[in-house]
mmCIF file with all atom_site columns, C-alpha atoms in Angstrom:
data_model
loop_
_atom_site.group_PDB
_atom_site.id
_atom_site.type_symbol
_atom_site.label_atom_id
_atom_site.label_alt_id
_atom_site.label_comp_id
_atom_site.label_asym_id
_atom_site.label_entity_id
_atom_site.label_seq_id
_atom_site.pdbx_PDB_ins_code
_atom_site.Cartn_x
_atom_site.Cartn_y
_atom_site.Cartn_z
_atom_site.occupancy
_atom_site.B_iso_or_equiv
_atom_site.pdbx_formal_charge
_atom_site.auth_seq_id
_atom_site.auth_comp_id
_atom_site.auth_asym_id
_atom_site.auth_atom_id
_atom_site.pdbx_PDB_model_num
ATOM 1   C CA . UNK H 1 1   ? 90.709  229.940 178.012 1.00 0.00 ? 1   UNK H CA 1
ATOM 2   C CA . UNK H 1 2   ? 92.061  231.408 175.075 1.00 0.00 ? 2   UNK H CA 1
ATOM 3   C CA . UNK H 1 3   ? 90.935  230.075 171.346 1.00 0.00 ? 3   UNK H CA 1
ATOM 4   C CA . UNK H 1 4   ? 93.088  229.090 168.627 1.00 0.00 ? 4   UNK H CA 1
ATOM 5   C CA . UNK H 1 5   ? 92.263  232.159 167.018 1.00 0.00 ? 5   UNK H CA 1
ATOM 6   C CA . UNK H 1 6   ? 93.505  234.209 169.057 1.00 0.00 ? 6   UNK H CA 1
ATOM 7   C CA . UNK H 1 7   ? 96.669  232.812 169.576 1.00 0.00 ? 7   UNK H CA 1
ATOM 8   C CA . UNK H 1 8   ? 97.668  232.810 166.075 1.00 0.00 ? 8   UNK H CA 1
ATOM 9   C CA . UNK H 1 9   ? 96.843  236.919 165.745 1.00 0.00 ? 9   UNK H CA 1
ATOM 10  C CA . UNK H 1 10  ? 98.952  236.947 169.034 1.00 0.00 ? 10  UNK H CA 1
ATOM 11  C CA . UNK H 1 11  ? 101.711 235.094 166.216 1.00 0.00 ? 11  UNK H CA 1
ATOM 12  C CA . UNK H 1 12  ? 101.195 236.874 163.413 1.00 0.00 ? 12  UNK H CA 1
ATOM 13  C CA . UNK H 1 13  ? 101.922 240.246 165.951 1.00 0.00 ? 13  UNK H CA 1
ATOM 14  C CA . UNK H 1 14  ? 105.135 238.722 166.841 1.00 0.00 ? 14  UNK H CA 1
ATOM 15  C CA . UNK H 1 15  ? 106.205 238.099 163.503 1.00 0.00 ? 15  UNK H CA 1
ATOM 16  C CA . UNK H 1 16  ? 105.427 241.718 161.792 1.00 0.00 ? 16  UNK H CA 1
ATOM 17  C CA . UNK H 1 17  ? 107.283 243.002 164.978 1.00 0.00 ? 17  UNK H CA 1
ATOM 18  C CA . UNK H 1 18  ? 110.255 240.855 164.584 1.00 0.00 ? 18  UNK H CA 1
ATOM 19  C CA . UNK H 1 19  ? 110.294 241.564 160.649 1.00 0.00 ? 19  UNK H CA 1
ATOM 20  C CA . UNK H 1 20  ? 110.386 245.414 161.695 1.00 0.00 ? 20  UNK H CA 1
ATOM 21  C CA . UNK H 1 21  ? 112.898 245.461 164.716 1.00 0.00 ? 21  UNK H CA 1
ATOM 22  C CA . UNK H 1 22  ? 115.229 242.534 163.697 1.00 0.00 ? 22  UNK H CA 1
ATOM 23  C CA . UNK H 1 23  ? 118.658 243.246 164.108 1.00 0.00 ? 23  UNK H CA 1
ATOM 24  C CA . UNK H 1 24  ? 119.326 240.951 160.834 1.00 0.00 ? 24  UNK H CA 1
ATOM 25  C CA . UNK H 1 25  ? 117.832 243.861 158.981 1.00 0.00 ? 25  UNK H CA 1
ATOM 26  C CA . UNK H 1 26  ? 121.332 244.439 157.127 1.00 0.00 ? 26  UNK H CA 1
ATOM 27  C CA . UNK H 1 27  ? 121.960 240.952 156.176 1.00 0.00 ? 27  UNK H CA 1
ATOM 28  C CA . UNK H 1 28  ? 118.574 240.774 154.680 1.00 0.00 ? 28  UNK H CA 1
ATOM 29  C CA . UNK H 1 29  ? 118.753 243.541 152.496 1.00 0.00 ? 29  UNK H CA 1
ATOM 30  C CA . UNK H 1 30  ? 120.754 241.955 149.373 1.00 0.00 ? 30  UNK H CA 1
ATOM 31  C CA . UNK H 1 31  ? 118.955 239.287 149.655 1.00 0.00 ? 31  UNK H CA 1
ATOM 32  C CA . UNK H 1 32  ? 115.590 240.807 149.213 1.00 0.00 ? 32  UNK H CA 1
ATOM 33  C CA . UNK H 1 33  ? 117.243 242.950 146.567 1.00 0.00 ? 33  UNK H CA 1
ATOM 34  C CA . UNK H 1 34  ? 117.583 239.781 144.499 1.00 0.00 ? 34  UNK H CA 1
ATOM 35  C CA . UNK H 1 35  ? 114.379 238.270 145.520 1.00 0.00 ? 35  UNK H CA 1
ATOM 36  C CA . UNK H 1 36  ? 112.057 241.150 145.310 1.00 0.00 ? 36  UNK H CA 1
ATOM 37  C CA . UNK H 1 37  ? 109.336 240.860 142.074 1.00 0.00 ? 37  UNK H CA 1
ATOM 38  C CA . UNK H 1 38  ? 110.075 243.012 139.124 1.00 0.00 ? 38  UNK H CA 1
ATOM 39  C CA . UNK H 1 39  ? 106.693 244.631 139.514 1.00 0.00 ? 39  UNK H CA 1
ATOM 40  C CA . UNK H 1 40  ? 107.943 247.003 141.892 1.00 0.00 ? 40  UNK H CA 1
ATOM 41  C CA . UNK H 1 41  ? 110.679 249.220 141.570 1.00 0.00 ? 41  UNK H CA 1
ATOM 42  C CA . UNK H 1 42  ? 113.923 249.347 143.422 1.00 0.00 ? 42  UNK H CA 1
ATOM 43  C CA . UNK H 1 43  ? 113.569 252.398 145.861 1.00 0.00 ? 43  UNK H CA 1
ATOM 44  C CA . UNK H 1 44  ? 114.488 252.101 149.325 1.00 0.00 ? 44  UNK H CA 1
ATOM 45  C CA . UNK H 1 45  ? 110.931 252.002 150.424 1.00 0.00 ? 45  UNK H CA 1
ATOM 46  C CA . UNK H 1 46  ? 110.055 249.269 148.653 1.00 0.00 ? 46  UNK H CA 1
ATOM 47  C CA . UNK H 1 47  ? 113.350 247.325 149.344 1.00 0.00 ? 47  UNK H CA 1
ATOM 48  C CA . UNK H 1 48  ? 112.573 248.276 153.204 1.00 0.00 ? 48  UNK H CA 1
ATOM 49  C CA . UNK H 1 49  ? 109.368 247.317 152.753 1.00 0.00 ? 49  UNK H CA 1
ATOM 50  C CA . UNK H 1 50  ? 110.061 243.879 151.008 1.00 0.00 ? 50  UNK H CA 1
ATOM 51  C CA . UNK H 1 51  ? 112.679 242.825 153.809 1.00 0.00 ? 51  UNK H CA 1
ATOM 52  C CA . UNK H 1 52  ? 110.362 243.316 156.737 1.00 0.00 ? 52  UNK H CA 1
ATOM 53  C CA . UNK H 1 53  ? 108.121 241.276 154.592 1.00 0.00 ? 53  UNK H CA 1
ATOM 54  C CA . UNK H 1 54  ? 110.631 238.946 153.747 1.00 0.00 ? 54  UNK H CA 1
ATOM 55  C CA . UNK H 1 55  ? 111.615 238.659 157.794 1.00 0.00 ? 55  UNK H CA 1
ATOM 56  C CA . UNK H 1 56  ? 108.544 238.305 159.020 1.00 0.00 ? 56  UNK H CA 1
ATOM 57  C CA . UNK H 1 57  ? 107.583 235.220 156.986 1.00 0.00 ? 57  UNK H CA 1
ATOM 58  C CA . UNK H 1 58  ? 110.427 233.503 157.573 1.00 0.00 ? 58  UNK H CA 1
ATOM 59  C CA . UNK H 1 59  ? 109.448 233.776 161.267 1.00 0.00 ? 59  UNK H CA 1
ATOM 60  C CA . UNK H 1 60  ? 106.013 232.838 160.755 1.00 0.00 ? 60  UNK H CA 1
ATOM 61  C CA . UNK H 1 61  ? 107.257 229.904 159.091 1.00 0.00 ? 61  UNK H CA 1
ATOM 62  C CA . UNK H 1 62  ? 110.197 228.334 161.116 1.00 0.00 ? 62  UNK H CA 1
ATOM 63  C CA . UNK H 1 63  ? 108.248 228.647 164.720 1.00 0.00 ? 63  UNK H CA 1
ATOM 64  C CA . UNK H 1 64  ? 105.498 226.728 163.225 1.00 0.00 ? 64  UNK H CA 1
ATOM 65  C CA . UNK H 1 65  ? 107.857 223.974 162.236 1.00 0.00 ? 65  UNK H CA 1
ATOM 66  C CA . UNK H 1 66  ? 107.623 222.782 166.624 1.00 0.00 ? 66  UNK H CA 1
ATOM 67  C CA . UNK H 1 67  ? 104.062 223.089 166.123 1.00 0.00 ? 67  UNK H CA 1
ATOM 68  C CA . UNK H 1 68  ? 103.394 220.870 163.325 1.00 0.00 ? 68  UNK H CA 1
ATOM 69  C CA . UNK H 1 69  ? 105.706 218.286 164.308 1.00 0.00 ? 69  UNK H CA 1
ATOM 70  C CA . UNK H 1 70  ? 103.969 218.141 167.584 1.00 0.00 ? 70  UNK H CA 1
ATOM 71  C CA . UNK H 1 71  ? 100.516 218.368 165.963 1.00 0.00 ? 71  UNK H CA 1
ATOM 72  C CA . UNK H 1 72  ? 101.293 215.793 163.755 1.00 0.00 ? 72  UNK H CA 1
ATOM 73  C CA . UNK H 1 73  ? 102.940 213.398 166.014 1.00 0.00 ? 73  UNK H CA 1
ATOM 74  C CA . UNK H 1 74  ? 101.446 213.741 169.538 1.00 0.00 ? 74  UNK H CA 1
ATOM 75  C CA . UNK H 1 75  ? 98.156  215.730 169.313 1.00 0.00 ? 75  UNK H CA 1
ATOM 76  C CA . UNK H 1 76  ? 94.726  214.242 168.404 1.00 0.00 ? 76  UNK H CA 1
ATOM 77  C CA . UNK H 1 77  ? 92.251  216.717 169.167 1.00 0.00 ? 77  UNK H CA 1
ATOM 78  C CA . UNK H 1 78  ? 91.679  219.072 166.309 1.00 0.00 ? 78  UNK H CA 1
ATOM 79  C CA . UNK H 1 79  ? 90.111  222.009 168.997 1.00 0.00 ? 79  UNK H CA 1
ATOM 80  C CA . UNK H 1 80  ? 93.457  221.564 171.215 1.00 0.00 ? 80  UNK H CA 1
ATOM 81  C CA . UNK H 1 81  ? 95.267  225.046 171.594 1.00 0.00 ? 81  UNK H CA 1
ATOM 82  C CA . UNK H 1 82  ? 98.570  223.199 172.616 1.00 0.00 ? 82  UNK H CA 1
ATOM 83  C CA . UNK H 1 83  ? 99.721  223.536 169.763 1.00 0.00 ? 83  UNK H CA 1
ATOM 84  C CA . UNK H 1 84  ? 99.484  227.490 168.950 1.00 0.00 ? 84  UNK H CA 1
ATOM 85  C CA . UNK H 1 85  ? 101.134 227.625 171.997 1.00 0.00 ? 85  UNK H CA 1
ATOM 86  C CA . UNK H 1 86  ? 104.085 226.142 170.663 1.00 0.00 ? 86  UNK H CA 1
ATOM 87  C CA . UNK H 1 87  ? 103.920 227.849 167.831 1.00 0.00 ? 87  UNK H CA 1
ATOM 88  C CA . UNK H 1 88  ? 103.720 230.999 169.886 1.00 0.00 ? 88  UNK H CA 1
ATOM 89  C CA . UNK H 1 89  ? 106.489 230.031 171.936 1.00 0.00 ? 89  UNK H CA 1
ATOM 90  C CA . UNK H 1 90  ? 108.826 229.887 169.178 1.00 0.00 ? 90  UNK H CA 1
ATOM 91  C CA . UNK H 1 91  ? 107.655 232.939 167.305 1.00 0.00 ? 91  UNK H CA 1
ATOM 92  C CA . UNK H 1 92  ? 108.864 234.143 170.802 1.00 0.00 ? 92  UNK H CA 1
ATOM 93  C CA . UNK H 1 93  ? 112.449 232.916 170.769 1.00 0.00 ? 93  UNK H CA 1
ATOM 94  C CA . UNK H 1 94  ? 113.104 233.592 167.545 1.00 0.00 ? 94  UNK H CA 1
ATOM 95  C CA . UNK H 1 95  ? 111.766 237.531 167.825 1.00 0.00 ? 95  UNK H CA 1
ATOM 96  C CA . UNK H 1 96  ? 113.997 238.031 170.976 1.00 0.00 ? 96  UNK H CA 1
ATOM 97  C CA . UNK H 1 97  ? 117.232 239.990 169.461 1.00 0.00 ? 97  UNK H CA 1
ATOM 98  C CA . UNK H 1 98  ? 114.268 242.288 168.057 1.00 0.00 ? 98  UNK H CA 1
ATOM 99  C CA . UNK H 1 99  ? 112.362 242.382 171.589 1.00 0.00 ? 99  UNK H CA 1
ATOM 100 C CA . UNK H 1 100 ? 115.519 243.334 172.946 1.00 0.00 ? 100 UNK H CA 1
ATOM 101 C CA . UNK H 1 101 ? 115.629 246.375 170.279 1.00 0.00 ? 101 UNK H CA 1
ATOM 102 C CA . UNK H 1 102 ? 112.082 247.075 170.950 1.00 0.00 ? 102 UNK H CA 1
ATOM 103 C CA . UNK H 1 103 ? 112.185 247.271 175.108 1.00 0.00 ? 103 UNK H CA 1
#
């Protein structure tokens, strides 16, 4: 059986792909542009590198929004891997359009 552990690296792998492969690339870009900290100067690497950032965060956090609904509401035992699952699961659906780039 797999640990928690390992299925949240198995997340975090989904996300960076999806926040390098996303098809929303584009409509990230001005955003980030307008987000991105002042330490860093506005190049197209670091506007590149700031999106992918950006995108892959906002994966990581809206497929773990199933996960701690159901960890809050149904599961009681804190060594339970149902959860991650879900979490997985989502980072999954939501990284699909970039899957689809990537295969």
């Amino acid at each position: 059986m797999v640990d928690r552990y390992t299925v949240f690296i198995m997340v975090l792998g989904l996300c960076v792909v999806n926040g390098i492969f996303t098809p929303y690339f584009k409509v990230a870009i001005p955003i980030t542009v307008v987000l991105m900290p002042e330490l860093f100067p506005r190049t197209l690497e670091w506007v590149l590198f700031w999106t992918s950032v950006m995108l892959s965060s906002a994966t990581l956090l809206f497929s773990g929004i199933p996960a701690a609904l159901y960890e809050r509401l149904v599961e009681n035992e804190p060594e339970s891997t149902a959860s991650m699952w879900i979490w997985l699961t989502g980072a999954g659906l939501l990284s699909l359009p970039a899957l689809q780039r990537v295969l």
